[in-house]
Every structure is written in structure tokens, then in C-alpha cells.
Amino acid sequence: MLRIRGGEERIEYDAIKVRQDGSEIPCIVTATPFRDSNGQFLGIVEDFKDITERKRTEEELQRSHEQLRNVASHLEMAREQERRAMAREIHDELGQSLTGLKMDIHWLAGRLSGQEETVSTKLRDMTRQLDNTVHTVQRLSSELRPCL
């Protein structure tokens, strides 16, 4: 039951009204007190406004938001897959190439005679640089996808 208290001029509320054919119509009902010239309360005047189109628009907006959330989720998954693939490629391909170079340097160093100190020093420097590069590759792979 609707009650309009002393100071309220009118109230509004949403309601579903049923037509004689049984179809339902969403409405905003505005209830306004009806008073005589002395201010004596006589009754309530209700005004029904069909908000079917507004409800339909709200539902479409809600569906649109859901689709947007789904697209955003799909994009995030695609980005994650791309990062994972990049991390794997960096780790596998670049890491393998660097390891091969390190093995070749070690092989060369083993074939040098003791008289070629400058070449030996250069090969040690190259090995250190390769070690640093391998660590950088591992760090970058890990930052792209920690669960590699």
C-alpha cells in the first residue's frame, strides 16, 4: 500500500502494470496527493509513464558493457599469450645461440698455446660479456612471463 506522508508532495516508484491482454508494461508511477481547497487530503492521483523503451535501452547498455568486458578479457588473454610466446622465443632461441657462442669461445681458448695471452684475455672478456648477456636474456624472459 502506498502512503504519502504529511510533507511529501509526490513520490515516484517503478512498477510493472499488466494490460487486459496480460502483457506487462514497465512504468514509473508518480503518486501525488489530491487535496481540497482547505488542504484536506482527499486521495491520490497516480500517473503512469511507460518506460519500456528506457528499460530496453538499459538492457542493451548492460549487454554492451558485458560484451566490452569480454573483449577486454580476450585482449588481455591475447597479450598474455603473445608475451609468453615472446619470452619462450627469447629464452629458447637467443639463449641457445648465446650458449653455443660460449661453447665455441671455450673451445677456441682450449686450443690456444700459452704464448697468445692477449687472445686468451680477449676470450675471457668475451665469455664474461656472454655470461652477462645470458643473464639479461633470462631476466627479460622472466619479466615477460615469470612462469616460463
Coordinates of N, CA and C in Angstrom, one line a residue, residues 3-66:
R3 N 1.7 5.0 0.8 CA 1.4 6.1 1.8 C 2.2 7.3 1.5
I4 N 1.5 8.4 1.5 CA 2.1 9.7 1.3 C 2.1 10.4 2.6
R5 N 3.2 10.6 3.2 CA 3.3 11.3 4.5 C 3.0 12.7 4.4
G6 N 2.8 13.4 5.5 CA 2.4 14.8 5.6 C 3.1 15.7 4.7
G7 N 4.4 15.8 4.7 CA 5.1 16.8 4.0 C 5.5 16.5 2.6
E8 N 5.2 15.3 2.1 CA 5.6 14.9 0.8 C 4.6 15.4 -0.2
E9 N 5.1 16.0 -1.3 CA 4.2 16.5 -2.3 C 3.8 15.4 -3.3
R10 N 4.8 14.5 -3.6 CA 4.6 13.4 -4.5 C 5.7 12.4 -4.3
I11 N 5.5 11.2 -4.8 CA 6.5 10.2 -4.8 C 6.5 9.5 -6.2
E12 N 7.6 8.9 -6.5 CA 7.7 8.1 -7.7 C 8.3 6.8 -7.4
Y13 N 7.8 5.8 -8.1 CA 8.4 4.4 -8.0 C 8.2 3.7 -9.3
D14 N 9.0 2.7 -9.5 CA 8.9 1.8 -10.6 C 7.9 0.7 -10.3
A15 N 7.1 0.3 -11.3 CA 6.2 -0.8 -11.2 C 5.9 -1.4 -12.5
I16 N 5.4 -2.6 -12.5 CA 5.0 -3.3 -13.7 C 3.5 -3.4 -13.7
K17 N 3.0 -2.8 -14.7 CA 1.5 -2.8 -14.9 C 1.1 -3.9 -15.9
V18 N 0.0 -4.5 -15.7 CA -0.5 -5.6 -16.6 C -1.7 -5.1 -17.4
R19 N -1.6 -5.2 -18.7 CA -2.7 -4.8 -19.5 C -3.8 -5.9 -19.5
Q20 N -4.9 -5.6 -20.0 CA -6.0 -6.6 -20.1 C -5.7 -7.8 -20.9
D21 N -4.8 -7.6 -21.9 CA -4.4 -8.8 -22.6 C -3.3 -9.6 -21.9
G22 N -2.9 -9.2 -20.8 CA -1.9 -9.9 -20.0 C -0.4 -9.5 -20.2
S23 N -0.2 -8.6 -21.1 CA 1.1 -8.1 -21.4 C 1.6 -7.1 -20.3
E24 N 2.8 -7.2 -20.0 CA 3.3 -6.3 -18.9 C 4.0 -5.1 -19.4
I25 N 3.9 -4.0 -18.7 CA 4.5 -2.7 -19.1 C 5.3 -2.2 -18.0
P26 N 6.6 -2.0 -18.1 CA 7.3 -1.3 -17.0 C 6.9 0.2 -17.0
C27 N 6.6 0.7 -15.8 CA 6.2 2.1 -15.7 C 6.9 2.8 -14.5
I28 N 6.9 4.1 -14.6 CA 7.2 4.9 -13.5 C 5.9 5.5 -13.0
V29 N 5.6 5.2 -11.8 CA 4.3 5.7 -11.2 C 4.6 7.0 -10.4
T30 N 3.9 8.0 -10.7 CA 4.0 9.2 -9.8 C 2.7 9.4 -9.1
A31 N 2.8 9.3 -7.8 CA 1.7 9.5 -6.9 C 1.7 10.8 -6.3
T32 N 0.6 11.6 -6.4 CA 0.5 12.9 -5.9 C -0.7 13.0 -5.1
P33 N -0.6 13.6 -3.9 CA -1.8 13.7 -3.0 C -2.8 14.7 -3.7
F34 N -4.0 14.4 -3.5 CA -5.1 15.3 -4.0 C -5.8 15.9 -2.8
R35 N -5.8 17.2 -2.8 CA -6.4 17.9 -1.6 C -7.4 18.9 -2.0
D36 N -8.3 19.2 -1.1 CA -9.3 20.2 -1.4 C -8.8 21.6 -1.1
S37 N -9.6 22.6 -1.3 CA -9.1 24.0 -1.1 C -8.6 24.3 0.3
N38 N -9.0 23.5 1.3 CA -8.6 23.7 2.7 C -7.3 22.9 3.0
G39 N -6.9 22.1 2.0 CA -5.7 21.3 2.2 C -6.0 19.9 2.8
Q40 N -7.3 19.6 2.9 CA -7.7 18.3 3.4 C -7.4 17.3 2.3
F41 N -6.8 16.2 2.8 CA -6.4 15.1 1.9 C -7.7 14.4 1.4
L42 N -7.8 14.3 0.1 CA -9.0 13.6 -0.5 C -8.6 12.2 -1.1
G43 N -7.4 12.1 -1.6 CA -7.0 10.9 -2.2 C -5.6 11.1 -2.9
I44 N -5.3 10.2 -3.8 CA -4.1 10.2 -4.5 C -4.3 10.1 -6.0
V45 N -3.6 10.9 -6.7 CA -3.7 10.9 -8.2 C -2.4 10.2 -8.6
E46 N -2.6 9.1 -9.4 CA -1.4 8.4 -9.9 C -1.3 8.6 -11.4
D47 N 0.0 8.8 -11.8 CA 0.3 9.0 -13.2 C 1.2 7.9 -13.6
F48 N 0.9 7.2 -14.7 CA 1.8 6.0 -15.1 C 2.5 6.5 -16.4
K49 N 3.8 6.3 -16.4 CA 4.6 6.6 -17.6 C 5.2 5.3 -18.1
D50 N 5.0 5.0 -19.3 CA 5.5 3.8 -19.9 C 7.0 4.0 -20.1
I51 N 7.9 3.1 -19.5 CA 9.3 3.2 -19.7 C 9.9 2.0 -20.4
T52 N 9.1 1.4 -21.2 CA 9.5 0.2 -21.9 C 10.8 0.5 -22.7
E53 N 10.8 1.6 -23.5 CA 12.0 1.9 -24.3 C 13.2 2.2 -23.4
R54 N 13.0 2.9 -22.3 CA 14.2 3.1 -21.4 C 14.7 1.8 -20.8
K55 N 13.8 0.9 -20.4 CA 14.3 -0.4 -19.9 C 15.0 -1.2 -21.0
R56 N 14.5 -1.1 -22.2 CA 15.1 -1.8 -23.3 C 16.5 -1.3 -23.6
T57 N 16.6 0.1 -23.5 CA 17.9 0.7 -23.7 C 18.9 0.4 -22.6
E58 N 18.4 0.3 -21.3 CA 19.2 -0.1 -20.2 C 19.7 -1.5 -20.4
E59 N 18.9 -2.4 -20.8 CA 19.3 -3.8 -21.1 C 20.3 -3.9 -22.2
E60 N 20.1 -3.1 -23.2 CA 21.1 -3.1 -24.3 C 22.5 -2.5 -23.8
L61 N 22.4 -1.5 -23.0 CA 23.6 -0.9 -22.5 C 24.3 -2.0 -21.6
Q62 N 23.6 -2.7 -20.8 CA 24.1 -3.7 -19.9 C 24.8 -4.8 -20.8
R63 N 24.1 -5.2 -21.8 CA 24.7 -6.2 -22.7 C 26.0 -5.7 -23.4
S64 N 25.9 -4.4 -23.8 CA 27.1 -3.8 -24.4 C 28.3 -3.8 -23.4
H65 N 28.0 -3.4 -22.2 CA 29.1 -3.4 -21.2 C 29.6 -4.8 -21.0
E66 N 28.8 -5.8 -21.0 CA 29.2 -7.2 -20.8 C 30.1 -7.6 -22.0

